[in-house]
GROMACS .gro file of N, CA and C in nm:
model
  219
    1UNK      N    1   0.083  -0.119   0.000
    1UNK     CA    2   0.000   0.000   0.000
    1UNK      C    3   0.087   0.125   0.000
    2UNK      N    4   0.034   0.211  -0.061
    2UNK     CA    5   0.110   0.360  -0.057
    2UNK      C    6   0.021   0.452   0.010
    3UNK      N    7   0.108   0.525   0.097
    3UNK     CA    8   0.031   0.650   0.204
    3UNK      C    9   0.008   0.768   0.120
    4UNK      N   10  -0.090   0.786   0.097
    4UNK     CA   11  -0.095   0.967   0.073
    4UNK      C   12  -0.143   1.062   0.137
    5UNK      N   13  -0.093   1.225   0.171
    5UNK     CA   14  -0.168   1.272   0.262
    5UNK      C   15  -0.241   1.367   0.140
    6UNK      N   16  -0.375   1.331   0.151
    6UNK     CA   17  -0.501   1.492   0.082
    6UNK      C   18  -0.568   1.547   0.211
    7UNK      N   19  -0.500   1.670   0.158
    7UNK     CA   20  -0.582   1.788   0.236
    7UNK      C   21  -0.479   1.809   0.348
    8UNK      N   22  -0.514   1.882   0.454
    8UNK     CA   23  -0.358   1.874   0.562
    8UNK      C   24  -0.437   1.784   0.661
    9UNK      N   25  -0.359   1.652   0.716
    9UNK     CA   26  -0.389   1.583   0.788
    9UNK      C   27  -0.425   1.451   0.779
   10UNK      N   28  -0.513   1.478   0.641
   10UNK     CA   29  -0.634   1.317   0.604
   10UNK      C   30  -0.528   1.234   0.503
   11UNK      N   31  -0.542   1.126   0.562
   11UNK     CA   32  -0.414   1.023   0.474
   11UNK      C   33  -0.526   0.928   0.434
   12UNK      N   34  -0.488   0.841   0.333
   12UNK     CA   35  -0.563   0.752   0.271
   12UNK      C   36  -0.451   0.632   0.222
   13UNK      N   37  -0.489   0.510   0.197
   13UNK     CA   38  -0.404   0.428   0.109
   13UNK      C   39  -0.434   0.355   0.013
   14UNK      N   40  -0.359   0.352  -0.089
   14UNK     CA   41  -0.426   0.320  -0.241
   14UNK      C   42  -0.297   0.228  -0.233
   15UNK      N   43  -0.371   0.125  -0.336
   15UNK     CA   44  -0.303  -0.025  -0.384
   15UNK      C   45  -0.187   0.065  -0.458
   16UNK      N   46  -0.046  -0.018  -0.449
   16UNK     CA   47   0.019   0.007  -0.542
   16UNK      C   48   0.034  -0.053  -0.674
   17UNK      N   49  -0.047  -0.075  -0.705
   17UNK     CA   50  -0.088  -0.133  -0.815
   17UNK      C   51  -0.203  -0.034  -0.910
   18UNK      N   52  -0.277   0.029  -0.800
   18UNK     CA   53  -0.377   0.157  -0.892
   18UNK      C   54  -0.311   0.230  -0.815
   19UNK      N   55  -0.245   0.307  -0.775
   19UNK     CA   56  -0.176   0.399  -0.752
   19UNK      C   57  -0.081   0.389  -0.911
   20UNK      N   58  -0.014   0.298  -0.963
   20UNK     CA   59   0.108   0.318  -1.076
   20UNK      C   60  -0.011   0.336  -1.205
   21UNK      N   61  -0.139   0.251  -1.187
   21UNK     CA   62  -0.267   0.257  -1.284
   21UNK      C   63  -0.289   0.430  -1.349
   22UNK      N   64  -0.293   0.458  -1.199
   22UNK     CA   65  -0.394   0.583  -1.247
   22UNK      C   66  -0.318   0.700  -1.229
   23UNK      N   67  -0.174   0.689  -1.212
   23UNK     CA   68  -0.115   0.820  -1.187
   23UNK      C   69   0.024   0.821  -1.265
   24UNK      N   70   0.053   0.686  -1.277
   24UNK     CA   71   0.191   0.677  -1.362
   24UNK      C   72   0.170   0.619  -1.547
   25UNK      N   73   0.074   0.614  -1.534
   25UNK     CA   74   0.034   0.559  -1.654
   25UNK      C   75  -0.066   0.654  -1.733
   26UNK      N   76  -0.024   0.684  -1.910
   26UNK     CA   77  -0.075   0.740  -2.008
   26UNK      C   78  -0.257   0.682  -1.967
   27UNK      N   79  -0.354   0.774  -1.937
   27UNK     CA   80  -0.502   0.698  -1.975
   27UNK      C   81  -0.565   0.680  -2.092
   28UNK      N   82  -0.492   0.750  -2.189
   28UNK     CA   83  -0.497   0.727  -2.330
   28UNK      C   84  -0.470   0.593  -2.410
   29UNK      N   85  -0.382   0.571  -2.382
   29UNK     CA   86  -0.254   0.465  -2.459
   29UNK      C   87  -0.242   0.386  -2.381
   30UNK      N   88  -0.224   0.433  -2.207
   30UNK     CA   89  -0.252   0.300  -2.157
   30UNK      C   90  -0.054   0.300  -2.133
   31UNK      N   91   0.042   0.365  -2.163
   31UNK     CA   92   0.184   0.295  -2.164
   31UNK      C   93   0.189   0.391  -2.012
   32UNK      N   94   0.331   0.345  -1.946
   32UNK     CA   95   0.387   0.415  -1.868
   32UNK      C   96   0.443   0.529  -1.891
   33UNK      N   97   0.435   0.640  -1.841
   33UNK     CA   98   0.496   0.755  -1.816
   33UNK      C   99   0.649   0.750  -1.837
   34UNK      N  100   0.709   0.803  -1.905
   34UNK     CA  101   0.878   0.788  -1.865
   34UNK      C  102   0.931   0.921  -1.896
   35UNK      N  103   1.041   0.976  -1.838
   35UNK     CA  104   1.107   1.059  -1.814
   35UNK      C  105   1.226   1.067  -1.941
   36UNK      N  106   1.277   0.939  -1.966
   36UNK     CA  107   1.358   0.898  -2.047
   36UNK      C  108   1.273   0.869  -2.195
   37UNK      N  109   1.203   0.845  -2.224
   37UNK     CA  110   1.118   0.841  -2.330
   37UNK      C  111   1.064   0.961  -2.422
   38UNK      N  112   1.096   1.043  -2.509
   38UNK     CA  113   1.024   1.211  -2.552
   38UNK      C  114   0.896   1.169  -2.583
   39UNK      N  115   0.831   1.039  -2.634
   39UNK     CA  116   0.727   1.022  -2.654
   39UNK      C  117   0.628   1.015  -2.546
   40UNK      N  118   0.678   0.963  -2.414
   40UNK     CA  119   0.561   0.908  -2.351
   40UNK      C  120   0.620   0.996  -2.204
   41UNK      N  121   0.628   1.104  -2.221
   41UNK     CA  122   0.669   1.223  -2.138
   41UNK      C  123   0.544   1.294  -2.056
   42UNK      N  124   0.477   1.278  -1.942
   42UNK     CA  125   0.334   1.312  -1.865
   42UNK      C  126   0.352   1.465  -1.936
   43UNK      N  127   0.219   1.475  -1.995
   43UNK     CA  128   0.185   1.663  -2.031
   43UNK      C  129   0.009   1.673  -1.941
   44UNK      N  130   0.044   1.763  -1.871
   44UNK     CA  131  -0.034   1.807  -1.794
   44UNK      C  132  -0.165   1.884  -1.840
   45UNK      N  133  -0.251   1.882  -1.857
   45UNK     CA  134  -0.381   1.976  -1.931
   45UNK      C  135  -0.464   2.088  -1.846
   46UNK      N  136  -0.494   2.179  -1.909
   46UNK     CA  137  -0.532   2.262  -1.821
   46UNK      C  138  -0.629   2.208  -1.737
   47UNK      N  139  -0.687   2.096  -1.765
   47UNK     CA  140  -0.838   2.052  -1.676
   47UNK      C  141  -0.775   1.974  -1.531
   48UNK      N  142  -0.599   1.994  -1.544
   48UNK     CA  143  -0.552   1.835  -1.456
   48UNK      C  144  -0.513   1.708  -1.476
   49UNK      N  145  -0.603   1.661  -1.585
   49UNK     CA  146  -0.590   1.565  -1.630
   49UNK      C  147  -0.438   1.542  -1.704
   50UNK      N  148  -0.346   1.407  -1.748
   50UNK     CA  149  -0.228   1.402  -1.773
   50UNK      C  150  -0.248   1.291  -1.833
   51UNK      N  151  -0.159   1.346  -1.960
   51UNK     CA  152  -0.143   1.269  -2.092
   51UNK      C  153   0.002   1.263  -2.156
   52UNK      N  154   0.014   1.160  -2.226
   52UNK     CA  155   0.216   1.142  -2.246
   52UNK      C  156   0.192   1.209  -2.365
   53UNK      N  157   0.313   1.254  -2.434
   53UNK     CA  158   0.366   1.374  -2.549
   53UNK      C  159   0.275   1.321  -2.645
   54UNK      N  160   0.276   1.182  -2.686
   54UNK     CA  161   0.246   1.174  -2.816
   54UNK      C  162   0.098   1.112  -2.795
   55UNK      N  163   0.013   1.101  -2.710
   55UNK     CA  164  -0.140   1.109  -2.694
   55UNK      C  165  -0.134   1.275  -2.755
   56UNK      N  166  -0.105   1.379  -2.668
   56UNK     CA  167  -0.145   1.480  -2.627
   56UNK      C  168  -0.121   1.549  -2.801
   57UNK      N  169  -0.001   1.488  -2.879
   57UNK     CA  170  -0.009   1.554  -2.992
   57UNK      C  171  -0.124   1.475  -3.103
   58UNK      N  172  -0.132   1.375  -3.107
   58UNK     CA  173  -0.246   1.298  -3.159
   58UNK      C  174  -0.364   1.368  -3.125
   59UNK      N  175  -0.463   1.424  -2.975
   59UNK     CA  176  -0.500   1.492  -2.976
   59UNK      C  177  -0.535   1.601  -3.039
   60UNK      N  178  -0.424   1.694  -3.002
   60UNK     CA  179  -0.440   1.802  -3.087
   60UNK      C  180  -0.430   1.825  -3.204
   61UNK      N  181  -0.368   1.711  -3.286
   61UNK     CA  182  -0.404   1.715  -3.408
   61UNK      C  183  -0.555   1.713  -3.473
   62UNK      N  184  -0.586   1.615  -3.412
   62UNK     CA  185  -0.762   1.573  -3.462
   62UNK      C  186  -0.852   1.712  -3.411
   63UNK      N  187  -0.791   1.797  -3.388
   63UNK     CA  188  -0.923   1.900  -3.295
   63UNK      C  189  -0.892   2.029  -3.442
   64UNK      N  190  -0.977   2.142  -3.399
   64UNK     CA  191  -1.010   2.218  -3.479
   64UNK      C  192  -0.856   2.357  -3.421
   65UNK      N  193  -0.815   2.393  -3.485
   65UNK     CA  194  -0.713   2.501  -3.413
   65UNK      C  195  -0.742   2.557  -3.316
   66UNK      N  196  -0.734   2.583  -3.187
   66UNK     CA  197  -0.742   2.695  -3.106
   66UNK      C  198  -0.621   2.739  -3.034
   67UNK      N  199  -0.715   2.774  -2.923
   67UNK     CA  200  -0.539   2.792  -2.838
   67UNK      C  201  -0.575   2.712  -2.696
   68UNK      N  202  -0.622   2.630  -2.703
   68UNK     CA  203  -0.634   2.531  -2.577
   68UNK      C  204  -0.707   2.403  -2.638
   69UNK      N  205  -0.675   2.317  -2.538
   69UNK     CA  206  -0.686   2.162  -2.591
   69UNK      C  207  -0.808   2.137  -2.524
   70UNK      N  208  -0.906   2.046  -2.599
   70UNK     CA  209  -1.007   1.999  -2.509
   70UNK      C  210  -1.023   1.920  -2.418
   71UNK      N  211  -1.050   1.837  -2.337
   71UNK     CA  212  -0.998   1.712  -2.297
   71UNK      C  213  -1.126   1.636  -2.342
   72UNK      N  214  -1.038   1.566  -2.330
   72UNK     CA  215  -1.136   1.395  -2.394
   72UNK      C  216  -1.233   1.332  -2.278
   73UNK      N  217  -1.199   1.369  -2.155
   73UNK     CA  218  -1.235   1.303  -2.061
   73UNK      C  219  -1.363   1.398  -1.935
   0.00000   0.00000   0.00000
């Protein structure tokens, strides 16, 4: 199990197993996050939500030009 503290005080524990699910891992694609990788690099969205380089450019390709990304989710 992994400790987290939300909020000041309140701790909770999440499997490490959905803890690496849902926080280290693309929800797009589904691959791991890597640091070492330019493709699969966490990009952050204005909504919060986090997507690796090459979801996030796939994305924005398919959308109409603006100046902010939609989220999918």
């Amino acid at each position: 199990l992994v400790s987290l503290y939300i909020d000041i005080g309140r701790l909770i524990n999440i499997n490490a197993k959905d803890f690496t699910e849902h926080f280290l891992t693309c929800s797009t694609c589904i691959n791991p996050f890597s640091s070492d990788s330019h493709e699969h690099q966490p990009k952050l969205l204005p909504c919060s939500h986090t997507v690796c380089r090459q979801c996030l450019e796939r994305i924005a390709n398919s959308q109409p030009r603006s100046d902010a990304i939609k989220c999918q989710y």
